[in-house]
PDB file of C-alpha atoms in Angstrom:
ATOM      1  CA  MET A   1     265.170 186.649 208.062  1.00 45.00           C
ATOM      2  CA  ASP A   2     265.653 190.357 207.441  1.00 52.00           C
ATOM      3  CA  PRO A   3     263.639 192.831 209.521  1.00 50.00           C
ATOM      4  CA  ILE A   4     261.441 195.152 207.499  1.00 49.00           C
ATOM      5  CA  GLY A   5     263.769 198.094 208.123  1.00 49.00           C
ATOM      6  CA  LYS A   6     266.588 196.200 206.437  1.00 51.00           C
ATOM      7  CA  VAL A   7     264.312 195.553 203.458  1.00 46.00           C
ATOM      8  CA  ALA A   8     263.932 199.300 203.056  1.00 48.00           C
ATOM      9  CA  ALA A   9     267.671 199.890 203.231  1.00 46.00           C
ATOM     10  CA  THR A  10     268.345 197.165 200.666  1.00 49.00           C
ATOM     11  CA  ALA A  11     265.761 198.581 198.275  1.00 47.00           C
ATOM     12  CA  LEU A  12     267.237 202.053 198.611  1.00 42.00           C
ATOM     13  CA  ARG A  13     270.728 200.763 197.800  1.00 47.00           C
ATOM     14  CA  ARG A  14     269.364 199.087 194.673  1.00 47.00           C
ATOM     15  CA  SER A  15     267.605 202.228 193.489  1.00 43.00           C
ATOM     16  CA  PRO A  16     269.443 203.976 190.664  1.00 42.00           C
ATOM     17  CA  PRO A  17     271.157 207.280 191.556  1.00 39.00           C
ATOM     18  CA  THR A  18     269.122 210.358 190.782  1.00 36.00           C
ATOM     19  CA  THR A  19     270.171 212.519 187.846  1.00 34.00           C
ATOM     20  CA  PRO A  20     268.912 215.930 186.714  1.00 31.00           C
ATOM     21  CA  PRO A  21     265.789 215.311 184.599  1.00 28.00           C
ATOM     22  CA  ALA A  22     266.190 216.079 180.918  1.00 28.00           C
ATOM     23  CA  LEU A  23     262.476 215.583 180.225  1.00 27.00           C
ATOM     24  CA  PRO A  24     259.267 216.891 181.846  1.00 32.00           C
ATOM     25  CA  ALA A  25     258.503 215.498 185.287  1.00 37.00           C
ATOM     26  CA  ALA A  26     255.659 213.298 184.045  1.00 40.00           C
ATOM     27  CA  VAL A  27     257.994 211.533 181.604  1.00 36.00           C
ATOM     28  CA  ASP A  28     260.690 211.141 184.257  1.00 50.00           C
ATOM     29  CA  GLY A  29     258.352 209.402 186.694  1.00 67.00           C
ATOM     30  CA  GLY A  30     256.992 212.397 188.595  1.00 86.00           C
ATOM     31  CA  PRO A  31     253.427 213.684 188.720  1.00 94.00           C
ATOM     32  CA  PRO A  32     251.993 215.652 185.808  1.00 95.00           C
ATOM     33  CA  ALA A  33     250.982 219.263 186.371  1.00 94.00           C
ATOM     34  CA  LEU A  34     247.868 219.321 188.516  1.00 93.00           C
ATOM     35  CA  VAL A  35     246.319 222.231 186.609  1.00 95.00           C
ATOM     36  CA  ASP A  36     246.659 223.682 183.127  1.00 96.00           C
ATOM     37  CA  ARG A  37     244.717 226.939 182.869  1.00 95.00           C
ATOM     38  CA  VAL A  38     243.828 226.636 179.189  1.00 96.00           C
ATOM     39  CA  THR A  39     242.983 222.936 178.910  1.00 96.00           C
ATOM     40  CA  ASP A  40     241.457 222.500 182.373  1.00 96.00           C
ATOM     41  CA  TYR A  41     239.520 225.758 182.791  1.00 95.00           C
ATOM     42  CA  GLU A  42     239.131 227.743 179.572  1.00 96.00           C
ATOM     43  CA  LEU A  43     238.442 225.067 176.960  1.00 96.00           C
ATOM     44  CA  PRO A  44     235.858 223.119 179.036  1.00 95.00           C
ATOM     45  CA  ARG A  45     233.599 226.157 178.615  1.00 95.00           C
ATOM     46  CA  LEU A  46     233.033 224.911 175.076  1.00 95.00           C
ATOM     47  CA  PHE A  47     230.895 222.049 176.404  1.00 95.00           C
ATOM     48  CA  SER A  48     227.229 222.531 175.549  1.00 93.00           C
ATOM     49  CA  ALA A  49     224.759 223.299 178.323  1.00 89.00           C
ATOM     50  CA  VAL A  50     222.641 220.415 177.024  1.00 84.00           C
ATOM     51  CA  SER A  51     223.604 216.798 177.638  1.00 80.00           C
ATOM     52  CA  ILE A  52     221.648 213.642 176.809  1.00 83.00           C
ATOM     53  CA  THR A  53     222.005 210.576 179.007  1.00 86.00           C
ATOM     54  CA  GLY A  54     224.001 207.872 177.272  1.00 86.00           C
ATOM     55  CA  GLN A  55     225.461 210.233 174.663  1.00 89.00           C
ATOM     56  CA  PRO A  56     228.709 212.225 174.717  1.00 91.00           C
ATOM     57  CA  ARG A  57     228.276 215.837 175.723  1.00 93.00           C
ATOM     58  CA  PRO A  58     228.781 217.992 172.596  1.00 95.00           C
ATOM     59  CA  LEU A  59     230.782 221.168 172.103  1.00 96.00           C
ATOM     60  CA  VAL A  60     229.182 224.426 171.001  1.00 95.00           C
ATOM     61  CA  ARG A  61     231.815 224.731 168.270  1.00 95.00           C
ATOM     62  CA  ALA A  62     234.630 222.715 166.773  1.00 96.00           C
ATOM     63  CA  LEU A  63     238.101 222.887 168.305  1.00 97.00           C
ATOM     64  CA  ASP A  64     240.652 224.755 166.238  1.00 96.00           C
ATOM     65  CA  ALA A  65     244.025 223.184 165.447  1.00 97.00           C
ATOM     66  CA  ASN A  66     245.839 224.899 168.327  1.00 97.00           C
ATOM     67  CA  GLU A  67     243.180 223.951 170.889  1.00 97.00           C
ATOM     68  CA  ARG A  68     243.163 220.320 169.790  1.00 97.00           C
ATOM     69  CA  SER A  69     246.948 220.195 169.892  1.00 97.00           C
ATOM     70  CA  ARG A  70     247.022 221.579 173.438  1.00 97.00           C
ATOM     71  CA  LEU A  71     244.427 219.054 174.589  1.00 98.00           C
ATOM     72  CA  GLU A  72     246.326 216.179 172.981  1.00 98.00           C
ATOM     73  CA  ARG A  73     249.541 217.236 174.721  1.00 98.00           C
ATOM     74  CA  ARG A  74     247.709 217.525 178.042  1.00 97.00           C
ATOM     75  CA  ALA A  75     246.183 214.065 177.594  1.00 98.00           C
ATOM     76  CA  ALA A  76     249.587 212.569 176.770  1.00 97.00           C
ATOM     77  CA  GLU A  77     251.144 214.238 179.823  1.00 97.00           C
ATOM     78  CA  LEU A  78     248.434 212.885 182.110  1.00 97.00           C
ATOM     79  CA  ARG A  79     248.524 209.353 180.662  1.00 97.00           C
ATOM     80  CA  THR A  80     252.290 209.233 181.064  1.00 96.00           C
ATOM     81  CA  GLY A  81     252.161 210.531 184.619  1.00 97.00           C
ATOM     82  CA  LEU A  82     249.419 208.078 185.587  1.00 97.00           C
ATOM     83  CA  GLY A  83     251.070 205.010 184.093  1.00 96.00           C
ATOM     84  CA  ALA A  84     251.746 202.002 186.321  1.00 96.00           C
ATOM     85  CA  PHE A  85     255.206 201.821 187.852  1.00 96.00           C
ATOM     86  CA  GLY A  86     257.594 199.591 185.955  1.00 95.00           C
ATOM     87  CA  ALA A  87     260.488 197.311 186.788  1.00 94.00           C
ATOM     88  CA  GLY A  88     262.822 200.274 187.052  1.00 94.00           C
ATOM     89  CA  ASP A  89     260.669 201.768 189.812  1.00 95.00           C
ATOM     90  CA  ALA A  90     260.051 198.543 191.760  1.00 95.00           C
ATOM     91  CA  ASP A  91     262.894 199.024 194.239  1.00 95.00           C
ATOM     92  CA  ALA A  92     261.872 202.612 194.937  1.00 96.00           C
ATOM     93  CA  VAL A  93     258.271 201.505 195.532  1.00 96.00           C
ATOM     94  CA  ARG A  94     259.350 198.726 197.885  1.00 95.00           C
ATOM     95  CA  ALA A  95     261.628 201.130 199.749  1.00 94.00           C
ATOM     96  CA  ALA A  96     258.779 203.610 200.255  1.00 95.00           C
ATOM     97  CA  LEU A  97     256.419 200.910 201.492  1.00 95.00           C
ATOM     98  CA  SER A  98     259.045 199.428 203.787  1.00 91.00           C
ATOM     99  CA  ALA A  99     259.942 202.777 205.302  1.00 90.00           C
ATOM    100  CA  MET A 100     256.276 203.555 205.886  1.00 91.00           C
ATOM    101  CA  LEU A 101     255.583 200.189 207.556  1.00 89.00           C
ATOM    102  CA  THR A 102     258.711 200.424 209.696  1.00 86.00           C
ATOM    103  CA  GLY A 103     257.094 203.316 211.535  1.00 81.00           C
ATOM    104  CA  TYR A 104     254.706 200.876 213.201  1.00 78.00           C
ATOM    105  CA  ARG A 105     255.933 198.863 216.197  1.00 70.00           C
ATOM    106  CA  SER A 106     253.890 195.806 215.199  1.00 67.00           C
ATOM    107  CA  MET A 107     255.586 195.670 211.803  1.00 66.00           C
ATOM    108  CA  ARG A 108     259.080 195.810 213.331  1.00 62.00           C
ATOM    109  CA  GLN A 109     258.336 192.498 214.995  1.00 54.00           C
ATOM    110  CA  GLN A 110     257.500 190.727 211.743  1.00 59.00           C
ATOM    111  CA  GLY A 111     260.954 190.294 210.274  1.00 61.00           C
ATOM    112  CA  ASP A 112     260.200 186.809 208.938  1.00 60.00           C
ATOM    113  CA  GLU A 113     257.353 188.199 206.848  1.00 73.00           C
ATOM    114  CA  ALA A 114     258.935 191.511 205.887  1.00 75.00           C
ATOM    115  CA  HIS A 115     259.712 190.687 202.257  1.00 83.00           C
ATOM    116  CA  ALA A 116     256.345 189.012 201.677  1.00 87.00           C
ATOM    117  CA  THR A 117     254.406 191.889 203.263  1.00 88.00           C
ATOM    118  CA  VAL A 118     256.082 194.507 201.107  1.00 92.00           C
ATOM    119  CA  ALA A 119     255.939 192.392 197.938  1.00 93.00           C
ATOM    120  CA  ILE A 120     252.214 191.700 198.301  1.00 94.00           C
ATOM    121  CA  MET A 121     251.382 195.345 198.954  1.00 96.00           C
ATOM    122  CA  ALA A 122     253.461 196.373 195.928  1.00 96.00           C
ATOM    123  CA  ARG A 123     251.508 193.944 193.749  1.00 97.00           C
ATOM    124  CA  VAL A 124     248.204 195.321 195.042  1.00 97.00           C
ATOM    125  CA  LEU A 125     249.377 198.813 194.043  1.00 97.00           C
ATOM    126  CA  ALA A 126     250.746 197.706 190.663  1.00 97.00           C
ATOM    127  CA  GLU A 127     248.290 199.871 188.681  1.00 97.00           C
ATOM    128  CA  PHE A 128     249.608 203.117 190.158  1.00 98.00           C
ATOM    129  CA  PRO A 129     252.643 205.280 189.326  1.00 97.00           C
ATOM    130  CA  ARG A 130     255.645 205.375 191.642  1.00 97.00           C
ATOM    131  CA  TRP A 131     255.177 209.023 192.632  1.00 98.00           C
ATOM    132  CA  ALA A 132     251.597 208.414 193.801  1.00 98.00           C
ATOM    133  CA  ILE A 133     252.643 205.460 195.996  1.00 97.00           C
ATOM    134  CA  GLN A 134     255.465 207.498 197.495  1.00 97.00           C
ATOM    135  CA  ARG A 135     253.115 210.382 198.202  1.00 97.00           C
ATOM    136  CA  ALA A 136     250.590 208.049 199.832  1.00 97.00           C
ATOM    137  CA  CYS A 137     253.317 206.531 202.031  1.00 95.00           C
ATOM    138  CA  LEU A 138     254.290 210.022 203.168  1.00 95.00           C
ATOM    139  CA  MET A 139     250.644 210.812 203.961  1.00 95.00           C
ATOM    140  CA  VAL A 140     250.426 207.704 206.129  1.00 94.00           C
ATOM    141  CA  ALA A 141     253.711 208.456 207.876  1.00 92.00           C
ATOM    142  CA  ARG A 142     252.579 212.016 208.655  1.00 92.00           C
ATOM    143  CA  GLY A 143     249.156 210.923 209.855  1.00 91.00           C
ATOM    144  CA  GLU A 144     247.433 212.712 206.967  1.00 92.00           C
ATOM    145  CA  ALA A 145     245.677 209.670 205.466  1.00 92.00           C
ATOM    146  CA  GLY A 146     242.714 209.614 207.837  1.00 92.00           C
ATOM    147  CA  LEU A 147     243.627 206.256 209.380  1.00 91.00           C
ATOM    148  CA  ASP A 148     243.980 205.065 212.966  1.00 87.00           C
ATOM    149  CA  ARG A 149     247.661 205.808 213.522  1.00 85.00           C
ATOM    150  CA  ARG A 150     248.012 202.959 216.000  1.00 86.00           C
ATOM    151  CA  TRP A 151     247.783 200.359 213.225  1.00 89.00           C
ATOM    152  CA  PRO A 152     249.497 200.058 209.847  1.00 89.00           C
ATOM    153  CA  PRO A 153     247.273 200.234 206.755  1.00 93.00           C
ATOM    154  CA  ASN A 154     246.271 196.964 205.172  1.00 93.00           C
ATOM    155  CA  ASP A 155     246.491 196.395 201.433  1.00 95.00           C
ATOM    156  CA  ALA A 156     242.947 197.594 200.706  1.00 96.00           C
ATOM    157  CA  GLU A 157     243.395 200.762 202.765  1.00 96.00           C
ATOM    158  CA  MET A 158     246.671 201.549 201.045  1.00 97.00           C
ATOM    159  CA  HIS A 159     245.046 201.030 197.647  1.00 98.00           C
ATOM    160  CA  ALA A 160     242.302 203.490 198.590  1.00 97.00           C
ATOM    161  CA  ILE A 161     244.821 206.104 199.738  1.00 97.00           C
ATOM    162  CA  VAL A 162     246.835 205.919 196.511  1.00 98.00           C
ATOM    163  CA  ALA A 163     243.607 206.018 194.469  1.00 98.00           C
ATOM    164  CA  ARG A 164     242.715 209.228 196.306  1.00 97.00           C
ATOM    165  CA  VAL A 165     246.072 210.723 195.344  1.00 97.00           C
ATOM    166  CA  VAL A 166     245.578 210.094 191.611  1.00 98.00           C
ATOM    167  CA  GLU A 167     241.831 210.844 191.516  1.00 98.00           C
ATOM    168  CA  PRO A 168     242.048 214.533 190.474  1.00 97.00           C
ATOM    169  CA  TYR A 169     244.505 213.647 187.703  1.00 97.00           C
ATOM    170  CA  ARG A 170     242.258 210.842 186.441  1.00 97.00           C
ATOM    171  CA  ASP A 171     239.239 213.144 186.497  1.00 97.00           C
ATOM    172  CA  THR A 172     241.117 215.739 184.466  1.00 97.00           C
ATOM    173  CA  LEU A 173     242.237 213.109 181.945  1.00 97.00           C
ATOM    174  CA  ALA A 174     238.649 211.906 181.538  1.00 97.00           C
ATOM    175  CA  ARG A 175     237.454 215.462 180.867  1.00 97.00           C
ATOM    176  CA  VAL A 176     240.234 216.155 178.361  1.00 97.00           C
ATOM    177  CA  ALA A 177     239.581 212.860 176.562  1.00 97.00           C
ATOM    178  CA  ALA A 178     235.862 213.692 176.436  1.00 96.00           C
ATOM    179  CA  MET A 179     236.604 217.039 174.798  1.00 97.00           C
ATOM    180  CA  LEU A 180     238.829 215.438 172.168  1.00 97.00           C
ATOM    181  CA  ALA A 181     236.127 212.897 171.301  1.00 96.00           C
ATOM    182  CA  ALA A 182     233.112 215.214 171.629  1.00 95.00           C
ATOM    183  CA  PRO A 183     230.855 215.905 168.633  1.00 95.00           C
ATOM    184  CA  VAL A 184     229.921 219.457 167.692  1.00 94.00           C
ATOM    185  CA  GLU A 185     226.435 220.568 168.617  1.00 90.00           C
ATOM    186  CA  ALA A 186     224.119 221.241 165.653  1.00 83.00           C
ATOM    187  CA  PRO A 187     222.904 224.860 165.221  1.00 77.00           C
ATOM    188  CA  ALA A 188     219.285 223.754 165.781  1.00 63.00           C
ATOM    189  CA  ALA A 189     220.265 222.145 169.078  1.00 57.00           C
ATOM    190  CA  ARG A 190     221.982 225.338 170.158  1.00 55.00           C
ATOM    191  CA  ARG A 191     218.758 227.279 169.604  1.00 55.00           C
ATOM    192  CA  LEU A 192     216.841 224.723 171.617  1.00 51.00           C
ATOM    193  CA  SER A 193     219.424 224.767 174.379  1.00 52.00           C
ATOM    194  CA  ARG A 194     218.435 228.261 175.493  1.00 52.00           C
ATOM    195  CA  PRO A 195     218.162 228.047 179.295  1.00 53.00           C
ATOM    196  CA  ARG A 196     214.590 227.690 180.486  1.00 51.00           C
ATOM    197  CA  GLU A 197     215.219 230.452 183.003  1.00 51.00           C
ATOM    198  CA  THR A 198     215.451 232.977 180.149  1.00 54.00           C
ATOM    199  CA  VAL A 199     211.961 232.110 178.894  1.00 52.00           C
ATOM    200  CA  GLU A 200     210.539 232.147 182.407  1.00 57.00           C
ATOM    201  CA  THR A 201     212.190 235.493 183.074  1.00 59.00           C
ATOM    202  CA  ARG A 202     210.577 236.999 179.993  1.00 58.00           C
ATOM    203  CA  ARG A 203     207.179 235.624 180.945  1.00 63.00           C
ATOM    204  CA  GLY A 204     207.557 237.058 184.417  1.00 65.00           C
ATOM    205  CA  HIS A 205     208.493 240.437 182.991  1.00 63.00           C
ATOM    206  CA  VAL A 206     205.405 240.489 180.748  1.00 65.00           C
ATOM    207  CA  ALA A 207     203.210 239.498 183.678  1.00 69.00           C
ATOM    208  CA  ARG A 208     204.617 242.323 185.791  1.00 71.00           C
ATOM    209  CA  VAL A 209     204.045 244.863 182.999  1.00 66.00           C
ATOM    210  CA  MET A 210     200.445 243.704 182.533  1.00 71.00           C
ATOM    211  CA  ALA A 211     199.800 243.876 186.266  1.00 71.00           C
ATOM    212  CA  ASP A 212     201.242 247.385 186.398  1.00 71.00           C
ATOM    213  CA  MET A 213     199.013 248.505 183.507  1.00 71.00           C
ATOM    214  CA  ASP A 214     195.930 247.037 185.218  1.00 72.00           C
ATOM    215  CA  ALA A 215     196.822 248.842 188.433  1.00 72.00           C
ATOM    216  CA  ARG A 216     197.162 252.154 186.589  1.00 71.00           C
ATOM    217  CA  ARG A 217     193.806 251.690 184.861  1.00 71.00           C
ATOM    218  CA  ALA A 218     192.162 250.940 188.174  1.00 69.00           C
ATOM    219  CA  ALA A 219     193.736 254.013 189.728  1.00 67.00           C
ATOM    220  CA  ARG A 220     192.536 256.228 186.877  1.00 64.00           C
ATOM    221  CA  GLY A 221     189.054 254.741 187.167  1.00 63.00           C
ATOM    222  CA  GLU A 222     188.864 255.518 190.867  1.00 60.00           C
ATOM    223  CA  ALA A 223     190.103 259.068 190.268  1.00 56.00           C
ATOM    224  CA  THR A 224     187.362 259.808 187.681  1.00 56.00           C
ATOM    225  CA  ALA A 225     184.507 258.049 189.507  1.00 55.00           C
ATOM    226  CA  PRO A 226     181.632 260.380 190.704  1.00 58.00           C
ATOM    227  CA  GLY A 227     182.035 261.702 194.178  1.00 56.00           C
ATOM    228  CA  VAL A 228     185.830 261.397 194.215  1.00 47.00           C
TER     229      VAL A 228
END
């Protein structure tokens, strides 16, 4: 049977040659942009300060056509970049897993199980995109995954590492999708959503003014009292 290193070499030979991408990276199999200033930072400020458990968080105003279009493009970019790897990426995924496992002495001695080991791990990671699996393999190889470097990761550990790679992208997609589906807050709700701190601050200010007036009255009384 082939040793696991040979599995990696075979998978690499089967991988299609790279060509200059004619489309954005997310469409070509790479990660989407991690941050978009407008959709990820500026537009989320439209979320209302008030949220009710079990109900979608509303926006303080409706999105205009340009804002909605930008959010829809961002959502499409993220969904594409987070899509599961397909048949065309299978060899590249197996090559990355094989190369990562080859770095462990114990795995070099398991040539009879090399194909099965890689195939099973690839199936466990089937929900993830190719780029995320490759990045996770590199993290493991560099000792950046937080694992005991003496032992290769098992399937569950590898799944957790790849999930950690895609987590910020999934969180961003969830927020963008929530904005696109969010209702608009009613004007009455906006009036009621005034932060409680503002009311308390005003009450505190009035209390301080009243206390100051009482102190001045007391001081004037002492100054005009007989014998002073």
